[in-house]
Short mmCIF file of C-alpha atoms in Angstrom, two decimals:
data_model
loop_
_atom_site.label_atom_id
_atom_site.label_comp_id
_atom_site.label_asym_id
_atom_site.label_seq_id
_atom_site.Cartn_x
_atom_site.Cartn_y
_atom_site.Cartn_z
CA UNK N 1 -6.06 -4.06 5.33
CA UNK N 2 -4.55 -3.00 8.61
CA UNK N 3 -4.13 0.73 9.01
CA UNK N 4 -0.53 1.95 9.04
CA UNK N 5 -0.86 3.18 12.59
CA UNK N 6 -1.98 -0.22 13.81
CA UNK N 7 0.86 -2.40 12.44
CA UNK N 8 3.37 -1.73 15.21
CA UNK N 9 2.59 -4.78 17.41
CA UNK N 10 2.26 -7.45 14.66
CA UNK N 11 5.44 -6.17 12.88
CA UNK N 12 7.35 -6.16 16.15
CA UNK N 13 6.31 -9.79 16.77
CA UNK N 14 7.22 -10.86 13.28
CA UNK N 15 10.56 -9.08 13.38
CA UNK N 16 11.45 -10.69 16.76
CA UNK N 17 10.39 -14.19 15.47
CA UNK N 18 12.45 -13.73 12.30
CA UNK N 19 15.53 -12.62 14.26
CA UNK N 20 15.27 -15.63 16.57
CA UNK N 21 14.96 -17.97 13.54
CA UNK N 22 18.05 -16.43 11.88
CA UNK N 23 19.98 -16.71 15.13
CA UNK N 24 18.88 -20.31 15.40
CA UNK N 25 20.02 -21.22 11.88
CA UNK N 26 23.40 -19.58 12.48
CA UNK N 27 23.82 -21.40 15.79
CA UNK N 28 23.06 -24.76 14.09
CA UNK N 29 25.42 -24.02 11.21
CA UNK N 30 28.30 -23.02 13.52
CA UNK N 31 27.76 -26.04 15.74
CA UNK N 32 27.79 -28.41 12.75
CA UNK N 33 30.32 -26.75 10.42
CA UNK N 34 32.31 -24.27 12.52
CA UNK N 35 33.13 -20.86 11.11
CA UNK N 36 34.16 -22.35 7.83
CA UNK N 37 36.86 -21.09 5.43
CA UNK N 38 35.03 -18.07 4.10
CA UNK N 39 36.14 -15.67 6.77
CA UNK N 40 39.76 -16.33 5.96
CA UNK N 41 39.97 -16.96 2.18
CA UNK N 42 36.95 -14.95 1.02
CA UNK N 43 34.89 -15.73 -2.01
CA UNK N 44 34.79 -14.44 -5.60
CA UNK N 45 32.60 -11.37 -5.74
CA UNK N 46 31.79 -8.29 -7.77
CA UNK N 47 34.44 -6.44 -5.76
CA UNK N 48 37.22 -8.14 -7.67
CA UNK N 49 39.35 -5.75 -9.68
CA UNK N 50 38.59 -2.82 -7.45
CA UNK N 51 41.04 -1.00 -5.31
CA UNK N 52 40.48 -1.15 -1.55
CA UNK N 53 39.13 2.38 -1.54
CA UNK N 54 36.52 1.84 -4.30
CA UNK N 55 35.58 -1.56 -2.87
CA UNK N 56 34.68 0.29 0.37
CA UNK N 57 32.61 2.78 -1.66
CA UNK N 58 30.83 -0.09 -3.41
CA UNK N 59 30.20 -1.85 -0.10
CA UNK N 60 28.72 1.27 1.42
CA UNK N 61 26.59 1.88 -1.64
CA UNK N 62 25.32 -1.67 -1.63
CA UNK N 63 24.52 -1.61 2.07
CA UNK N 64 22.75 1.75 2.02
CA UNK N 65 21.11 0.96 -1.33
CA UNK N 66 19.13 -1.85 0.32
CA UNK N 67 17.53 0.63 2.69
CA UNK N 68 17.46 3.63 0.41
CA UNK N 69 13.71 3.33 -0.19
CA UNK N 70 13.14 3.24 3.57
CA UNK N 71 15.34 6.34 4.04
CA UNK N 72 13.34 8.20 1.41
CA UNK N 73 9.89 7.10 2.59
CA UNK N 74 10.42 7.05 6.34
CA UNK N 75 8.16 10.11 6.79
CA UNK N 76 5.24 7.86 5.74
CA UNK N 77 5.67 6.19 9.15
CA UNK N 78 7.47 8.65 11.45
CA UNK N 79 4.55 11.05 11.05
CA UNK N 80 2.49 8.73 13.33
CA UNK N 81 4.76 9.18 16.38
CA UNK N 82 2.93 10.86 19.26
CA UNK N 83 5.76 13.35 19.89
CA UNK N 84 8.53 14.77 17.79
CA UNK N 85 11.89 13.10 18.37
CA UNK N 86 10.49 9.66 19.18
CA UNK N 87 11.53 8.41 15.74
CA UNK N 88 15.20 9.19 16.26
CA UNK N 89 16.24 6.12 18.31
CA UNK N 90 14.68 3.79 15.80
CA UNK N 91 16.30 5.63 12.85
CA UNK N 92 19.69 5.38 14.58
CA UNK N 93 19.53 1.78 15.87
CA UNK N 94 17.64 0.13 13.03
CA UNK N 95 20.43 0.46 10.40
CA UNK N 96 23.16 -0.30 12.90
CA UNK N 97 21.94 -3.28 14.87
CA UNK N 98 20.17 -5.34 12.23
CA UNK N 99 22.49 -3.94 9.59
CA UNK N 100 25.51 -5.45 11.33
CA UNK N 101 24.19 -8.51 13.17
CA UNK N 102 21.97 -9.92 10.42
CA UNK N 103 24.61 -9.74 7.69
CA UNK N 104 27.05 -11.34 10.12
CA UNK N 105 24.55 -14.18 10.58
CA UNK N 106 24.47 -14.64 6.82
CA UNK N 107 28.24 -14.58 6.45
CA UNK N 108 28.83 -17.06 9.25
CA UNK N 109 26.09 -19.40 8.03
CA UNK N 110 27.26 -19.33 4.41
CA UNK N 111 30.81 -20.02 5.51
CA UNK N 112 29.75 -22.94 7.72
CA UNK N 113 27.75 -24.54 4.87
CA UNK N 114 30.99 -24.96 2.92
CA UNK N 115 32.12 -27.42 5.60
CA UNK N 116 28.73 -29.01 6.08
CA UNK N 117 27.83 -29.64 2.38
CA UNK N 118 31.09 -28.91 0.55
CA UNK N 119 31.35 -26.80 -2.54
CA UNK N 120 29.98 -23.23 -2.82
CA UNK N 121 28.67 -21.32 0.15
CA UNK N 122 24.89 -21.24 0.48
CA UNK N 123 23.84 -17.62 0.84
CA UNK N 124 20.08 -18.03 0.34
CA UNK N 125 18.32 -19.38 3.51
CA UNK N 126 15.59 -20.90 1.40
CA UNK N 127 18.17 -22.91 -0.51
CA UNK N 128 19.65 -24.01 2.78
CA UNK N 129 16.24 -25.25 3.95
CA UNK N 130 15.89 -27.30 0.80
CA UNK N 131 19.28 -28.85 1.44
CA UNK N 132 18.12 -29.80 4.90
CA UNK N 133 15.24 -31.61 3.52
CA UNK N 134 17.32 -33.34 0.84
CA UNK N 135 19.97 -34.53 3.34
CA UNK N 136 17.67 -35.55 6.16
CA UNK N 137 13.91 -35.90 5.67
CA UNK N 138 13.30 -36.68 9.31
CA UNK N 139 10.47 -35.21 11.46
CA UNK N 140 12.94 -32.88 13.09
CA UNK N 141 14.07 -31.51 9.75
CA UNK N 142 10.52 -31.07 8.53
CA UNK N 143 9.51 -29.20 11.62
CA UNK N 144 12.56 -26.96 11.45
CA UNK N 145 11.92 -26.29 7.75
CA UNK N 146 8.25 -25.47 8.39
CA UNK N 147 9.07 -23.13 11.27
CA UNK N 148 11.76 -21.31 9.33
CA UNK N 149 9.61 -21.05 6.20
CA UNK N 150 6.70 -19.60 8.11
CA UNK N 151 9.00 -17.10 9.78
CA UNK N 152 10.66 -15.96 6.60
CA UNK N 153 7.34 -15.77 4.80
CA UNK N 154 5.89 -13.63 7.51
CA UNK N 155 9.01 -11.41 7.48
CA UNK N 156 8.69 -10.94 3.75
CA UNK N 157 4.99 -10.16 3.97
CA UNK N 158 5.59 -7.57 6.70
CA UNK N 159 8.53 -6.03 4.82
CA UNK N 160 6.63 -5.76 1.58
CA UNK N 161 3.50 -4.38 3.20
CA UNK N 162 5.44 -1.72 5.06
CA UNK N 163 8.12 -0.75 2.56
CA UNK N 164 6.16 -1.25 -0.64
CA UNK N 165 2.44 -1.51 0.12
CA UNK N 166 1.96 1.42 2.47
CA UNK N 167 4.60 3.57 0.93
CA UNK N 168 3.26 3.16 -2.63
CA UNK N 169 -0.33 3.47 -1.34
CA UNK N 170 0.36 6.77 0.36
CA UNK N 171 2.20 8.16 -2.58
CA UNK N 172 -0.43 7.17 -5.12
CA UNK N 173 -3.18 8.39 -2.86
CA UNK N 174 -1.38 11.73 -2.55
CA UNK N 175 -1.01 12.00 -6.35
CA UNK N 176 -4.52 10.84 -7.22
CA UNK N 177 -6.70 11.36 -4.18
CA UNK N 178 -9.98 11.40 -6.11
CA UNK N 179 -9.44 7.88 -7.49
CA UNK N 180 -6.97 6.13 -5.22
CA UNK N 181 -6.79 5.54 -1.48
CA UNK N 182 -4.04 3.78 0.43
CA UNK N 183 -5.65 0.34 0.06
CA UNK N 184 -6.02 0.68 -3.71
CA UNK N 185 -2.55 2.11 -4.07
CA UNK N 186 -1.06 -0.85 -2.17
CA UNK N 187 -2.98 -3.33 -4.39
CA UNK N 188 -1.72 -1.57 -7.54
CA UNK N 189 1.81 -1.78 -6.22
CA UNK N 190 1.39 -5.52 -5.46
CA UNK N 191 0.11 -6.23 -8.97
CA UNK N 192 2.96 -4.25 -10.56
CA UNK N 193 5.61 -5.95 -8.41
CA UNK N 194 5.44 -9.04 -10.56
CA UNK N 195 6.70 -7.17 -13.64
CA UNK N 196 10.44 -7.02 -12.71
CA UNK N 197 10.38 -10.66 -11.56
CA UNK N 198 12.06 -9.92 -8.15
CA UNK N 199 12.86 -13.61 -7.49
CA UNK N 200 15.69 -13.25 -9.95
CA UNK N 201 17.36 -10.73 -7.67
CA UNK N 202 18.63 -13.50 -5.39
CA UNK N 203 20.27 -15.71 -8.00
CA UNK N 204 23.73 -15.13 -6.49
CA UNK N 205 25.35 -12.98 -3.87
CA UNK N 206 27.12 -10.81 -6.50
CA UNK N 207 23.83 -10.32 -8.32
CA UNK N 208 22.14 -9.36 -5.09
CA UNK N 209 24.80 -6.75 -4.34
CA UNK N 210 24.42 -5.32 -7.82
CA UNK N 211 20.65 -5.05 -7.44
CA UNK N 212 20.98 -3.35 -4.08
CA UNK N 213 23.40 -0.84 -5.50
CA UNK N 214 21.20 -0.02 -8.40
CA UNK N 215 18.31 1.09 -6.15
CA UNK N 216 20.38 3.94 -4.85
CA UNK N 217 21.14 5.23 -8.37
CA UNK N 218 17.72 6.81 -8.46
CA UNK N 219 16.87 7.24 -4.80
CA UNK N 220 20.08 8.87 -3.50
CA UNK N 221 19.63 12.14 -5.50
CA UNK N 222 16.02 12.30 -4.48
CA UNK N 223 16.99 12.00 -0.83
CA UNK N 224 19.62 14.73 -1.20
CA UNK N 225 17.16 17.06 -2.92
CA UNK N 226 14.45 16.56 -0.35
CA UNK N 227 16.77 17.09 2.55
CA UNK N 228 18.16 20.21 0.94
CA UNK N 229 14.60 21.54 0.28
CA UNK N 230 13.46 20.95 3.85
CA UNK N 231 16.59 21.83 5.86
CA UNK N 232 18.41 24.42 3.78
CA UNK N 233 15.97 26.03 1.37
CA UNK N 234 12.87 26.16 3.67
CA UNK N 235 14.73 26.13 7.00
CA UNK N 236 12.42 23.40 8.30
CA UNK N 237 9.38 25.66 7.84
CA UNK N 238 6.35 24.29 5.97
CA UNK N 239 3.04 25.96 5.27
CA UNK N 240 0.76 23.04 6.07
CA UNK N 241 -2.36 24.77 4.88
CA UNK N 242 -0.85 25.06 1.39
CA UNK N 243 0.07 21.41 1.10
CA UNK N 244 -3.53 20.71 -0.03
CA UNK N 245 -3.85 23.59 -2.38
CA UNK N 246 -4.17 22.83 -6.13
CA UNK N 247 -4.23 26.47 -7.26
CA UNK N 248 -1.37 28.40 -8.93
CA UNK N 249 -1.25 30.65 -5.85
CA UNK N 250 -0.29 27.82 -3.56
CA UNK N 251 3.21 27.75 -2.10
CA UNK N 252 3.91 24.34 -3.63
CA UNK N 253 2.49 24.85 -7.09
CA UNK N 254 5.85 25.73 -8.61
CA UNK N 255 5.42 25.71 -12.46
CA UNK N 256 2.27 23.95 -13.52
CA UNK N 257 2.23 21.90 -10.32
CA UNK N 258 5.75 20.45 -10.91
CA UNK N 259 9.01 21.40 -9.28
CA UNK N 260 11.09 21.36 -12.47
CA UNK N 261 14.27 22.45 -10.68
CA UNK N 262 14.05 19.33 -8.50
CA UNK N 263 13.15 17.10 -11.48
CA UNK N 264 16.03 18.31 -13.64
CA UNK N 265 18.50 18.10 -10.71
CA UNK N 266 17.42 14.49 -10.08
CA UNK N 267 17.85 13.51 -13.75
CA UNK N 268 21.18 15.27 -13.90
CA UNK N 269 22.48 13.38 -10.89
CA UNK N 270 21.38 9.83 -11.78
CA UNK N 271 22.37 9.82 -15.45
CA UNK N 272 26.16 9.53 -14.79
CA UNK N 273 25.58 6.30 -12.88
CA UNK N 274 23.51 4.58 -15.52
CA UNK N 275 26.44 3.40 -17.68
CA UNK N 276 28.14 1.71 -14.75
CA UNK N 277 24.90 0.14 -13.71
CA UNK N 278 24.22 -1.27 -17.12
CA UNK N 279 27.82 -2.59 -17.39
CA UNK N 280 27.38 -4.34 -14.01
CA UNK N 281 24.41 -6.30 -15.36
CA UNK N 282 25.72 -6.89 -18.85
CA UNK N 283 29.43 -7.89 -19.24
CA UNK N 284 29.31 -7.03 -22.94
CA UNK N 285 28.92 -3.31 -22.10
CA UNK N 286 32.27 -1.58 -21.55
CA UNK N 287 32.51 1.80 -19.93
CA UNK N 288 35.34 3.95 -18.65
CA UNK N 289 36.88 3.48 -15.27
CA UNK N 290 35.65 6.90 -14.18
CA UNK N 291 32.03 6.00 -14.90
CA UNK N 292 32.38 2.62 -13.16
CA UNK N 293 33.80 4.32 -10.08
CA UNK N 294 31.03 6.82 -10.08
CA UNK N 295 28.55 3.97 -10.07
CA UNK N 296 30.46 2.19 -7.30
CA UNK N 297 29.97 5.25 -5.07
CA UNK N 298 26.68 6.32 -6.54
CA UNK N 299 24.78 6.77 -3.37
CA UNK N 300 27.42 9.11 -1.89
CA UNK N 301 27.89 11.05 -5.10
CA UNK N 302 24.16 11.08 -5.93
CA UNK N 303 23.12 12.28 -2.48
CA UNK N 304 25.83 15.03 -2.30
CA UNK N 305 25.31 16.01 -5.93
CA UNK N 306 21.56 16.28 -5.57
CA UNK N 307 21.83 18.33 -2.38
CA UNK N 308 24.50 20.66 -3.66
CA UNK N 309 23.05 21.28 -7.17
CA UNK N 310 19.55 21.81 -5.91
CA UNK N 311 20.82 24.32 -3.35
CA UNK N 312 22.79 26.24 -5.92
CA UNK N 313 19.86 26.30 -8.32
CA UNK N 314 17.40 27.50 -5.67
CA UNK N 315 19.79 30.16 -4.54
CA UNK N 316 20.05 31.45 -8.18
CA UNK N 317 16.30 30.99 -8.82
CA UNK N 318 14.63 31.50 -5.31
CA UNK N 319 11.53 29.44 -4.62
CA UNK N 320 8.48 31.51 -3.87
CA UNK N 321 7.47 31.72 -0.18
CA UNK N 322 10.25 29.42 0.93
CA UNK N 323 10.90 29.49 4.70
CA UNK N 324 7.34 30.68 5.48
CA UNK N 325 5.03 28.86 7.90
CA UNK N 326 1.42 29.25 8.91
CA UNK N 327 0.69 31.83 11.53
CA UNK N 328 -1.47 29.33 13.45
CA UNK N 329 -1.79 25.54 13.86
CA UNK N 330 -4.83 25.26 11.59
CA UNK N 331 -4.91 21.44 11.61
CA UNK N 332 -4.23 20.88 15.32
CA UNK N 333 -0.94 19.18 14.41
CA UNK N 334 1.01 20.31 17.57
CA UNK N 335 0.30 20.50 21.26
CA UNK N 336 -0.12 24.07 22.65
CA UNK N 337 3.38 23.91 24.14
CA UNK N 338 5.08 22.82 20.87
CA UNK N 339 3.07 25.35 18.84
CA UNK N 340 4.24 28.16 21.14
CA UNK N 341 7.82 26.91 20.84
CA UNK N 342 7.48 27.12 17.09
CA UNK N 343 6.15 30.61 17.31
CA UNK N 344 2.67 29.86 15.92
CA UNK N 345 -0.75 30.33 17.44
CA UNK N 346 -1.91 27.07 19.22
CA UNK N 347 -4.87 25.26 17.74
CA UNK N 348 -6.91 25.79 20.96
CA UNK N 349 -6.64 29.55 20.45
CA UNK N 350 -7.63 29.37 16.83
CA UNK N 351 -11.11 28.25 17.88
CA UNK N 352 -11.88 31.86 18.61
CA UNK N 353 -9.17 33.61 16.52
CA UNK N 354 -8.73 34.18 12.86
CA UNK N 355 -5.38 33.68 11.14
CA UNK N 356 -4.54 35.09 7.71
CA UNK N 357 -3.20 32.86 4.95
CA UNK N 358 -1.67 34.52 1.88
CA UNK N 359 -3.87 32.48 -0.46
CA UNK N 360 -7.02 31.81 1.45
CA UNK N 361 -7.46 35.01 3.49
CA UNK N 362 -8.73 34.92 7.03
CA UNK N 363 -9.19 31.36 8.15
CA UNK N 364 -10.26 29.81 11.40
CA UNK N 365 -9.57 26.31 12.59
CA UNK N 366 -13.16 25.40 12.03
CA UNK N 367 -12.93 25.94 8.30
CA UNK N 368 -9.25 25.06 7.86
CA UNK N 369 -10.19 21.53 6.94
CA UNK N 370 -11.89 22.88 3.82
CA UNK N 371 -8.65 24.31 2.47
CA UNK N 372 -7.67 22.80 -0.85
#
């Protein structure tokens, strides 16, 4: 298994190749079928019956829902940047450029297929490749199908390894470090990924939109809670030495090792979206318009609700040692210049100095690695 810090080059190559393939398919479709009727007449979708405002909410939720896990887990990868701030351009450009251009490719291609093959638009590129082979089993079609299939397969592997394998591996390794490492955690996630039968997610465009929206039901409140905890409650100050403490005196022990305020806030924020989510997947379930509208905007409501409620709760019940940071850079995390900017003793000076930690007493950099 490739280490997370070593995947940049192969993933960049795979992403570039996939983009070129998608652009090629769209170019072929437009050349053969034009822009098609879809851009003008639209197509039946799960947005029907919604006002323009709530349709926009649902569209935003569906779009952000597809990357909500990446938003939540981005620290698994941004922590590998050599300098602080290097992750910002990628975080800004990644949702905007691929998030606009790639969906546009899909829309134009699906619309063009209505003129090429007639009938319903073809949204799934794999289905389009099958139609190629059925309509024209020539060497050119076979080469094109093989190239596109390899490109999409590589893209899916890269996406799953990054977004699911590494992320799950790191989380499981953090929860059970004595038994699970990143490799084992990734393998466990791969085995469990068969349970929800993800190939059913792409049955139709409306089903895909519903699936994307459902992800954010659970992840949006978590994102709001985490951002509130880091930016508002702790004022971007973390005691790194206490992150590895499993004793009740640790800064992040909370109650029995669980932050119940965060857990209850999370549950409180995602429960209102569950009825609308269930009604979306099962037409026999009827819920009120208010609950359906809450579901349509669940990412926005869940994020804001999680952030606001957690902030109010932590102000009423303050978290112990919030806003405190280590006196010194015990793990050598920062350069001397950055450490001085943060107001902490640089790691180079800790080689000869002692720094006091509330839980562990006087600690030097040499024995800081033994903490926890």
